[in-house]
PDB file of C-alpha atoms in Angstrom:
ATOM      1  CA  GLU A   1    -160.801  33.491  16.672  1.00  0.00           C
ATOM      2  CA  PRO A   2    -163.950  31.333  16.774  1.00  0.00           C
ATOM      3  CA  GLU A   3    -163.516  27.826  18.134  1.00  0.00           C
ATOM      4  CA  VAL A   4    -165.295  24.512  18.131  1.00  0.00           C
ATOM      5  CA  THR A   5    -166.058  23.660  21.788  1.00  0.00           C
ATOM      6  CA  GLN A   6    -166.657  20.197  23.144  1.00  0.00           C
ATOM      7  CA  THR A   7    -168.050  19.037  26.484  1.00  0.00           C
ATOM      8  CA  PRO A   8    -167.208  17.271  28.653  1.00  0.00           C
ATOM      9  CA  SER A   9    -163.467  17.078  28.270  1.00  0.00           C
ATOM     10  CA  HIS A  10    -163.450  13.672  29.949  1.00  0.00           C
ATOM     11  CA  GLN A  11    -166.359  11.284  30.370  1.00  0.00           C
ATOM     12  CA  VAL A  12    -166.204   8.056  32.382  1.00  0.00           C
ATOM     13  CA  THR A  13    -169.095   5.652  31.831  1.00  0.00           C
ATOM     14  CA  GLN A  14    -169.965   2.084  32.836  1.00  0.00           C
ATOM     15  CA  MET A  15    -170.162  -0.390  29.982  1.00  0.00           C
ATOM     16  CA  GLY A  16    -173.708  -0.717  28.699  1.00  0.00           C
ATOM     17  CA  GLN A  17    -174.656   2.843  29.573  1.00  0.00           C
ATOM     18  CA  GLU A  18    -175.621   5.561  27.110  1.00  0.00           C
ATOM     19  CA  VAL A  19    -173.410   8.569  26.657  1.00  0.00           C
ATOM     20  CA  ILE A  20    -173.949  11.864  24.863  1.00  0.00           C
ATOM     21  CA  LEU A  21    -171.026  13.920  23.687  1.00  0.00           C
ATOM     22  CA  ARG A  22    -171.682  17.511  22.993  1.00  0.00           C
ATOM     23  CA  CYS A  23    -170.175  19.996  20.516  1.00  0.00           C
ATOM     24  CA  VAL A  24    -170.818  23.615  19.675  1.00  0.00           C
ATOM     25  CA  PRO A  25    -169.539  24.208  16.139  1.00  0.00           C
ATOM     26  CA  ILE A  26    -168.376  27.542  14.838  1.00  0.00           C
ATOM     27  CA  SER A  27    -171.505  29.634  14.313  1.00  0.00           C
ATOM     28  CA  ASN A  28    -171.445  30.224  10.529  1.00  0.00           C
ATOM     29  CA  HIS A  29    -170.301  26.699   9.681  1.00  0.00           C
ATOM     30  CA  LEU A  30    -172.623  24.351   7.783  1.00  0.00           C
ATOM     31  CA  TYR A  31    -170.767  21.014   7.858  1.00  0.00           C
ATOM     32  CA  PHE A  32    -170.283  19.043  11.018  1.00  0.00           C
ATOM     33  CA  TYR A  33    -168.253  15.909  11.710  1.00  0.00           C
ATOM     34  CA  TRP A  34    -167.406  13.421  14.388  1.00  0.00           C
ATOM     35  CA  TYR A  35    -164.052  11.553  14.386  1.00  0.00           C
ATOM     36  CA  ARG A  36    -162.646   9.045  16.754  1.00  0.00           C
ATOM     37  CA  GLN A  37    -159.100   8.309  17.866  1.00  0.00           C
ATOM     38  CA  ILE A  38    -158.408   5.164  19.858  1.00  0.00           C
ATOM     39  CA  LEU A  39    -155.292   5.663  21.968  1.00  0.00           C
ATOM     40  CA  GLY A  40    -152.138   5.269  19.912  1.00  0.00           C
ATOM     41  CA  GLN A  41    -154.001   4.990  16.632  1.00  0.00           C
ATOM     42  CA  LYS A  42    -154.920   7.303  13.796  1.00  0.00           C
ATOM     43  CA  VAL A  43    -157.938   9.540  13.627  1.00  0.00           C
ATOM     44  CA  GLU A  44    -160.916   7.801  12.061  1.00  0.00           C
ATOM     45  CA  PHE A  45    -163.983   9.383  10.435  1.00  0.00           C
ATOM     46  CA  LEU A  46    -167.355   8.518  11.939  1.00  0.00           C
ATOM     47  CA  VAL A  47    -170.026  10.711  10.410  1.00  0.00           C
ATOM     48  CA  SER A  48    -170.676  13.971   8.646  1.00  0.00           C
ATOM     49  CA  PHE A  49    -173.826  16.075   8.934  1.00  0.00           C
ATOM     50  CA  TYR A  50    -175.237  18.755   6.629  1.00  0.00           C
ATOM     51  CA  ASN A  51    -178.593  20.384   6.180  1.00  0.00           C
ATOM     52  CA  ASN A  52    -179.993  18.535   9.213  1.00  0.00           C
ATOM     53  CA  GLU A  53    -179.163  15.110   8.020  1.00  0.00           C
ATOM     54  CA  ILE A  54    -176.310  12.665   7.814  1.00  0.00           C
ATOM     55  CA  SER A  55    -174.373  13.150   4.600  1.00  0.00           C
ATOM     56  CA  GLU A  56    -171.857  10.386   5.030  1.00  0.00           C
ATOM     57  CA  LYS A  57    -170.988   7.748   7.628  1.00  0.00           C
ATOM     58  CA  SER A  58    -168.271   5.153   7.963  1.00  0.00           C
ATOM     59  CA  GLU A  59    -168.594   1.513   8.717  1.00  0.00           C
ATOM     60  CA  ILE A  60    -167.775   2.270  12.355  1.00  0.00           C
ATOM     61  CA  PHE A  61    -170.939   4.328  12.670  1.00  0.00           C
ATOM     62  CA  ASP A  62    -173.417   1.495  13.241  1.00  0.00           C
ATOM     63  CA  ASP A  63    -176.826   1.464  14.895  1.00  0.00           C
ATOM     64  CA  GLN A  64    -175.149   2.059  18.270  1.00  0.00           C
ATOM     65  CA  PHE A  65    -174.374   5.606  17.226  1.00  0.00           C
ATOM     66  CA  SER A  66    -176.620   8.607  16.427  1.00  0.00           C
ATOM     67  CA  VAL A  67    -176.151  12.279  15.811  1.00  0.00           C
ATOM     68  CA  GLU A  68    -178.426  15.199  16.310  1.00  0.00           C
ATOM     69  CA  ARG A  69    -178.478  18.966  16.011  1.00  0.00           C
ATOM     70  CA  PRO A  70    -181.256  19.619  18.476  1.00  0.00           C
ATOM     71  CA  ASP A  71    -181.313  23.383  18.725  1.00  0.00           C
ATOM     72  CA  GLY A  72    -179.364  24.991  15.855  1.00  0.00           C
ATOM     73  CA  SER A  73    -176.187  25.423  17.872  1.00  0.00           C
ATOM     74  CA  ASN A  74    -175.348  22.122  19.536  1.00  0.00           C
ATOM     75  CA  PHE A  75    -174.260  19.009  17.663  1.00  0.00           C
ATOM     76  CA  THR A  76    -174.377  15.761  19.652  1.00  0.00           C
ATOM     77  CA  LEU A  77    -173.066  12.245  19.334  1.00  0.00           C
ATOM     78  CA  LYS A  78    -175.017   9.590  21.229  1.00  0.00           C
ATOM     79  CA  ILE A  79    -173.587   6.165  21.866  1.00  0.00           C
ATOM     80  CA  ARG A  80    -176.133   3.617  23.058  1.00  0.00           C
ATOM     81  CA  SER A  81    -175.100   0.679  25.194  1.00  0.00           C
ATOM     82  CA  THR A  82    -171.390   1.534  25.283  1.00  0.00           C
ATOM     83  CA  LYS A  83    -168.705  -1.137  24.925  1.00  0.00           C
ATOM     84  CA  LEU A  84    -165.188  -1.264  26.237  1.00  0.00           C
ATOM     85  CA  GLU A  85    -163.848  -0.691  22.683  1.00  0.00           C
ATOM     86  CA  ASP A  86    -165.728   2.613  22.475  1.00  0.00           C
ATOM     87  CA  SER A  87    -163.029   4.064  24.763  1.00  0.00           C
ATOM     88  CA  ALA A  88    -161.322   6.721  22.640  1.00  0.00           C
ATOM     89  CA  MET A  89    -160.924  10.405  22.038  1.00  0.00           C
ATOM     90  CA  TYR A  90    -163.867  11.828  20.142  1.00  0.00           C
ATOM     91  CA  PHE A  91    -163.354  14.942  18.084  1.00  0.00           C
ATOM     92  CA  CYS A  92    -165.994  17.181  16.696  1.00  0.00           C
ATOM     93  CA  ALA A  93    -165.183  19.357  13.674  1.00  0.00           C
ATOM     94  CA  SER A  94    -166.980  21.953  11.632  1.00  0.00           C
ATOM     95  CA  LYS A  95    -166.450  23.626   8.264  1.00  0.00           C
ATOM     96  CA  SER A  96    -167.845  26.533   6.364  1.00  0.00           C
ATOM     97  CA  GLN A  97    -169.358  26.369   2.874  1.00  0.00           C
ATOM     98  CA  PRO A  98    -166.506  27.120   0.500  1.00  0.00           C
ATOM     99  CA  SER A  99    -164.915  23.927  -0.732  1.00  0.00           C
ATOM    100  CA  ASN A 100    -161.394  25.033  -0.023  1.00  0.00           C
ATOM    101  CA  GLN A 101    -161.951  25.757   3.629  1.00  0.00           C
ATOM    102  CA  PRO A 102    -160.490  23.327   6.192  1.00  0.00           C
ATOM    103  CA  GLN A 103    -162.232  21.513   8.978  1.00  0.00           C
ATOM    104  CA  HIS A 104    -161.729  23.064  12.437  1.00  0.00           C
ATOM    105  CA  PHE A 105    -161.484  20.653  15.336  1.00  0.00           C
ATOM    106  CA  GLY A 106    -162.558  20.912  18.905  1.00  0.00           C
ATOM    107  CA  ASP A 107    -160.264  19.850  21.751  1.00  0.00           C
ATOM    108  CA  GLY A 108    -161.956  16.429  21.966  1.00  0.00           C
ATOM    109  CA  THR A 109    -163.779  14.444  24.620  1.00  0.00           C
ATOM    110  CA  ARG A 110    -161.857  11.548  26.152  1.00  0.00           C
ATOM    111  CA  LEU A 111    -164.366   8.743  26.684  1.00  0.00           C
ATOM    112  CA  SER A 112    -163.414   6.009  29.077  1.00  0.00           C
ATOM    113  CA  ILE A 113    -165.655   2.938  29.316  1.00  0.00           C
ATOM    114  CA  LEU A 114    -165.235   0.826  32.504  1.00  0.00           C
TER     115      LEU A 114
ATOM    116  CA  ALA B   1    -160.932   4.296  -1.501  1.00  0.00           C
ATOM    117  CA  GLN B   2    -158.382   6.851  -0.623  1.00  0.00           C
ATOM    118  CA  THR B   3    -155.482   5.946   1.650  1.00  0.00           C
ATOM    119  CA  VAL B   4    -152.797   8.067   3.348  1.00  0.00           C
ATOM    120  CA  THR B   5    -149.524   6.608   4.473  1.00  0.00           C
ATOM    121  CA  GLN B   6    -146.957   8.051   6.789  1.00  0.00           C
ATOM    122  CA  SER B   7    -143.954   5.758   6.794  1.00  0.00           C
ATOM    123  CA  GLN B   8    -142.090   7.411   9.677  1.00  0.00           C
ATOM    124  CA  PRO B   9    -143.662   6.543  13.029  1.00  0.00           C
ATOM    125  CA  GLU B  10    -141.107   8.688  14.804  1.00  0.00           C
ATOM    126  CA  MET B  11    -138.692  11.500  13.894  1.00  0.00           C
ATOM    127  CA  SER B  12    -136.380  13.677  15.913  1.00  0.00           C
ATOM    128  CA  VAL B  13    -134.703  16.981  15.218  1.00  0.00           C
ATOM    129  CA  GLN B  14    -132.358  19.293  17.046  1.00  0.00           C
ATOM    130  CA  GLU B  15    -133.729  22.658  18.036  1.00  0.00           C
ATOM    131  CA  ALA B  16    -133.151  25.251  15.226  1.00  0.00           C
ATOM    132  CA  GLU B  17    -132.596  22.558  12.656  1.00  0.00           C
ATOM    133  CA  THR B  18    -134.823  21.495   9.769  1.00  0.00           C
ATOM    134  CA  VAL B  19    -136.860  18.314   9.556  1.00  0.00           C
ATOM    135  CA  THR B  20    -138.999  16.807   6.828  1.00  0.00           C
ATOM    136  CA  LEU B  21    -141.964  14.514   7.475  1.00  0.00           C
ATOM    137  CA  SER B  22    -143.135  12.267   4.665  1.00  0.00           C
ATOM    138  CA  CYS B  23    -146.604  11.423   3.473  1.00  0.00           C
ATOM    139  CA  THR B  24    -147.892   9.550   0.460  1.00  0.00           C
ATOM    140  CA  TYR B  25    -151.437   8.985  -0.597  1.00  0.00           C
ATOM    141  CA  ASP B  26    -153.455   7.013  -3.064  1.00  0.00           C
ATOM    142  CA  THR B  27    -156.399   8.374  -4.996  1.00  0.00           C
ATOM    143  CA  SER B  28    -158.019   8.219  -8.386  1.00  0.00           C
ATOM    144  CA  GLU B  29    -159.373  11.722  -8.038  1.00  0.00           C
ATOM    145  CA  SER B  30    -157.717  14.621  -9.782  1.00  0.00           C
ATOM    146  CA  ASP B  31    -158.953  17.375  -7.529  1.00  0.00           C
ATOM    147  CA  TYR B  32    -158.468  17.170  -3.802  1.00  0.00           C
ATOM    148  CA  TYR B  33    -157.003  18.898  -0.777  1.00  0.00           C
ATOM    149  CA  LEU B  34    -154.143  17.804   1.475  1.00  0.00           C
ATOM    150  CA  PHE B  35    -153.536  18.930   5.028  1.00  0.00           C
ATOM    151  CA  TRP B  36    -151.044  18.619   7.837  1.00  0.00           C
ATOM    152  CA  TYR B  37    -152.471  18.644  11.338  1.00  0.00           C
ATOM    153  CA  LYS B  38    -150.483  18.877  14.553  1.00  0.00           C
ATOM    154  CA  GLN B  39    -151.544  17.053  17.743  1.00  0.00           C
ATOM    155  CA  PRO B  40    -149.548  18.124  20.818  1.00  0.00           C
ATOM    156  CA  PRO B  41    -149.732  16.111  24.076  1.00  0.00           C
ATOM    157  CA  SER B  42    -152.936  17.945  24.972  1.00  0.00           C
ATOM    158  CA  ARG B  43    -154.404  16.048  21.986  1.00  0.00           C
ATOM    159  CA  GLN B  44    -155.979  19.027  20.236  1.00  0.00           C
ATOM    160  CA  MET B  45    -156.001  18.845  16.448  1.00  0.00           C
ATOM    161  CA  ILE B  46    -154.385  21.940  15.075  1.00  0.00           C
ATOM    162  CA  LEU B  47    -154.276  22.778  11.333  1.00  0.00           C
ATOM    163  CA  VAL B  48    -150.690  23.487  10.250  1.00  0.00           C
ATOM    164  CA  ILE B  49    -150.944  23.885   6.484  1.00  0.00           C
ATOM    165  CA  ARG B  50    -153.070  22.984   3.497  1.00  0.00           C
ATOM    166  CA  GLN B  51    -152.539  22.423  -0.206  1.00  0.00           C
ATOM    167  CA  GLU B  52    -154.987  22.470  -3.024  1.00  0.00           C
ATOM    168  CA  ALA B  53    -154.112  19.815  -5.603  1.00  0.00           C
ATOM    169  CA  TYR B  54    -154.819  22.103  -8.551  1.00  0.00           C
ATOM    170  CA  LYS B  55    -152.223  24.554  -7.352  1.00  0.00           C
ATOM    171  CA  GLN B  56    -148.655  23.811  -8.516  1.00  0.00           C
ATOM    172  CA  GLN B  57    -147.134  26.211  -6.025  1.00  0.00           C
ATOM    173  CA  ASN B  58    -146.184  24.611  -2.747  1.00  0.00           C
ATOM    174  CA  ALA B  59    -147.972  26.061   0.292  1.00  0.00           C
ATOM    175  CA  THR B  60    -145.968  27.858   3.035  1.00  0.00           C
ATOM    176  CA  GLU B  61    -146.917  29.139   6.469  1.00  0.00           C
ATOM    177  CA  ASN B  62    -144.052  30.817   8.224  1.00  0.00           C
ATOM    178  CA  ARG B  63    -141.574  28.081   9.211  1.00  0.00           C
ATOM    179  CA  PHE B  64    -143.752  25.301   7.711  1.00  0.00           C
ATOM    180  CA  SER B  65    -143.712  24.450   4.004  1.00  0.00           C
ATOM    181  CA  VAL B  66    -144.738  21.510   1.894  1.00  0.00           C
ATOM    182  CA  ASN B  67    -143.275  19.684  -1.067  1.00  0.00           C
ATOM    183  CA  PHE B  68    -146.253  18.562  -3.102  1.00  0.00           C
ATOM    184  CA  GLN B  69    -145.477  16.176  -5.889  1.00  0.00           C
ATOM    185  CA  LYS B  70    -148.806  15.339  -7.511  1.00  0.00           C
ATOM    186  CA  ALA B  71    -147.562  12.787 -10.000  1.00  0.00           C
ATOM    187  CA  ALA B  72    -145.801  10.899  -7.244  1.00  0.00           C
ATOM    188  CA  LYS B  73    -148.699  11.388  -4.842  1.00  0.00           C
ATOM    189  CA  SER B  74    -146.293  12.717  -2.230  1.00  0.00           C
ATOM    190  CA  PHE B  75    -146.935  15.531   0.256  1.00  0.00           C
ATOM    191  CA  SER B  76    -144.046  16.116   2.702  1.00  0.00           C
ATOM    192  CA  LEU B  77    -143.912  18.731   5.419  1.00  0.00           C
ATOM    193  CA  LYS B  78    -140.749  20.679   6.095  1.00  0.00           C
ATOM    194  CA  ILE B  79    -140.302  22.433   9.433  1.00  0.00           C
ATOM    195  CA  SER B  80    -137.493  24.981   9.469  1.00  0.00           C
ATOM    196  CA  ASP B  81    -135.827  26.413  12.557  1.00  0.00           C
ATOM    197  CA  SER B  82    -137.492  23.771  14.699  1.00  0.00           C
ATOM    198  CA  GLN B  83    -138.712  24.904  18.144  1.00  0.00           C
ATOM    199  CA  LEU B  84    -139.467  22.969  21.302  1.00  0.00           C
ATOM    200  CA  GLY B  85    -143.148  23.765  20.812  1.00  0.00           C
ATOM    201  CA  ASP B  86    -143.126  21.906  17.481  1.00  0.00           C
ATOM    202  CA  ALA B  87    -142.902  18.606  19.342  1.00  0.00           C
ATOM    203  CA  ALA B  88    -146.147  16.748  18.641  1.00  0.00           C
ATOM    204  CA  MET B  89    -147.796  14.068  16.557  1.00  0.00           C
ATOM    205  CA  TYR B  90    -148.209  15.205  12.959  1.00  0.00           C
ATOM    206  CA  PHE B  91    -150.959  13.792  10.807  1.00  0.00           C
ATOM    207  CA  CYS B  92    -151.242  14.055   7.093  1.00  0.00           C
ATOM    208  CA  ALA B  93    -154.805  14.140   5.792  1.00  0.00           C
ATOM    209  CA  TYR B  94    -156.626  13.963   2.491  1.00  0.00           C
ATOM    210  CA  ARG B  95    -159.977  15.310   1.427  1.00  0.00           C
ATOM    211  CA  ARG B  96    -161.540  14.990  -1.995  1.00  0.00           C
ATOM    212  CA  GLN B  97    -162.780  18.161  -3.587  1.00  0.00           C
ATOM    213  CA  ARG B  98    -165.897  16.811  -5.269  1.00  0.00           C
ATOM    214  CA  THR B  99    -168.119  17.439  -2.300  1.00  0.00           C
ATOM    215  CA  SER B 100    -167.614  20.434  -0.078  1.00  0.00           C
ATOM    216  CA  GLY B 101    -168.293  18.470   3.100  1.00  0.00           C
ATOM    217  CA  SER B 102    -166.193  15.385   2.338  1.00  0.00           C
ATOM    218  CA  ARG B 103    -164.536  13.492   5.180  1.00  0.00           C
ATOM    219  CA  LEU B 104    -160.855  13.734   6.080  1.00  0.00           C
ATOM    220  CA  THR B 105    -158.768  10.558   5.699  1.00  0.00           C
ATOM    221  CA  PHE B 106    -155.766  10.567   8.023  1.00  0.00           C
ATOM    222  CA  GLY B 107    -152.408   8.850   7.958  1.00  0.00           C
ATOM    223  CA  GLU B 108    -151.023   6.946  10.901  1.00  0.00           C
ATOM    224  CA  GLY B 109    -149.076   9.927  12.233  1.00  0.00           C
ATOM    225  CA  THR B 110    -145.446  10.814  12.818  1.00  0.00           C
ATOM    226  CA  GLN B 111    -144.318  11.550  16.378  1.00  0.00           C
ATOM    227  CA  LEU B 112    -141.828  14.433  16.254  1.00  0.00           C
ATOM    228  CA  THR B 113    -139.376  15.026  19.081  1.00  0.00           C
ATOM    229  CA  VAL B 114    -137.432  18.252  19.283  1.00  0.00           C
ATOM    230  CA  ASN B 115    -134.191  18.033  21.159  1.00  0.00           C
ATOM    231  CA  PRO B 116    -132.788  21.106  22.935  1.00  0.00           C
TER     232      PRO B 116
END
C-alpha cells in the first residue's frame, strides 16, 4: 500500500538555525498538509496546500514557516530561526481528490531544538 | 470554529474485553466527516475508522465500530475483543465536508492500556 514518507525521522537543531522537513506524499494525492504535535499534547493543524499554493493555514503558521513543493514529488516545511518551542513531532499528510477520502499520515519527524 | 472533546484522558481494558472511547464535537455544519486515529508508542498516526455524517449507519471495521449520534454530536469508538496491540493513544478528529481539502481538528486523545 502506498505510504507518505518523511525524512529525517529525527532532527536536532540549534536554536536560531533554519530547518527543512521533507515529505513525499502518496503519488496520486492532490492535497498536502503539515500538522504539529508538541509532546503530550494534541495534534494541531499548521497548513494545507493544493494546486501549488497554500489553501489554509492556522494561527501557528506565522512568517517563521513556509512550505514548498519544489519538484512535483517532495513537499517541504521550512522553519526559519527555530525557537525552543518549535520542538515537536511534525506530521505530513496527503489526501486524494474525492471528498470522502481520509488524510494519510507519514511517520513524522521529531524535531528537537537545543 | 469546530471543537473536538475527548473527556477520558486514560482508559484501560482487559485483553479480550470490550472498551468504548468517548468523543463529542461542536459544529454548525450539517455535512462533515469524523475519524478515529490510533497513535502507538512509535507515534505514527494510523486511521482506524471513519464516518460520514450524512450516513445514519454506524461504521464498522472488523473489531472496531462507532456509535454516531448526530443530534447529540457524539462519536464513540468501541473496540471489541481487545488485543495487546490495541494499546495506543486514540484521537478523534473532525473534518468539514464543504471543501475537499479541509483540515482535521483533533481531540486531546485517550490513552488506552490493554491489560493481559
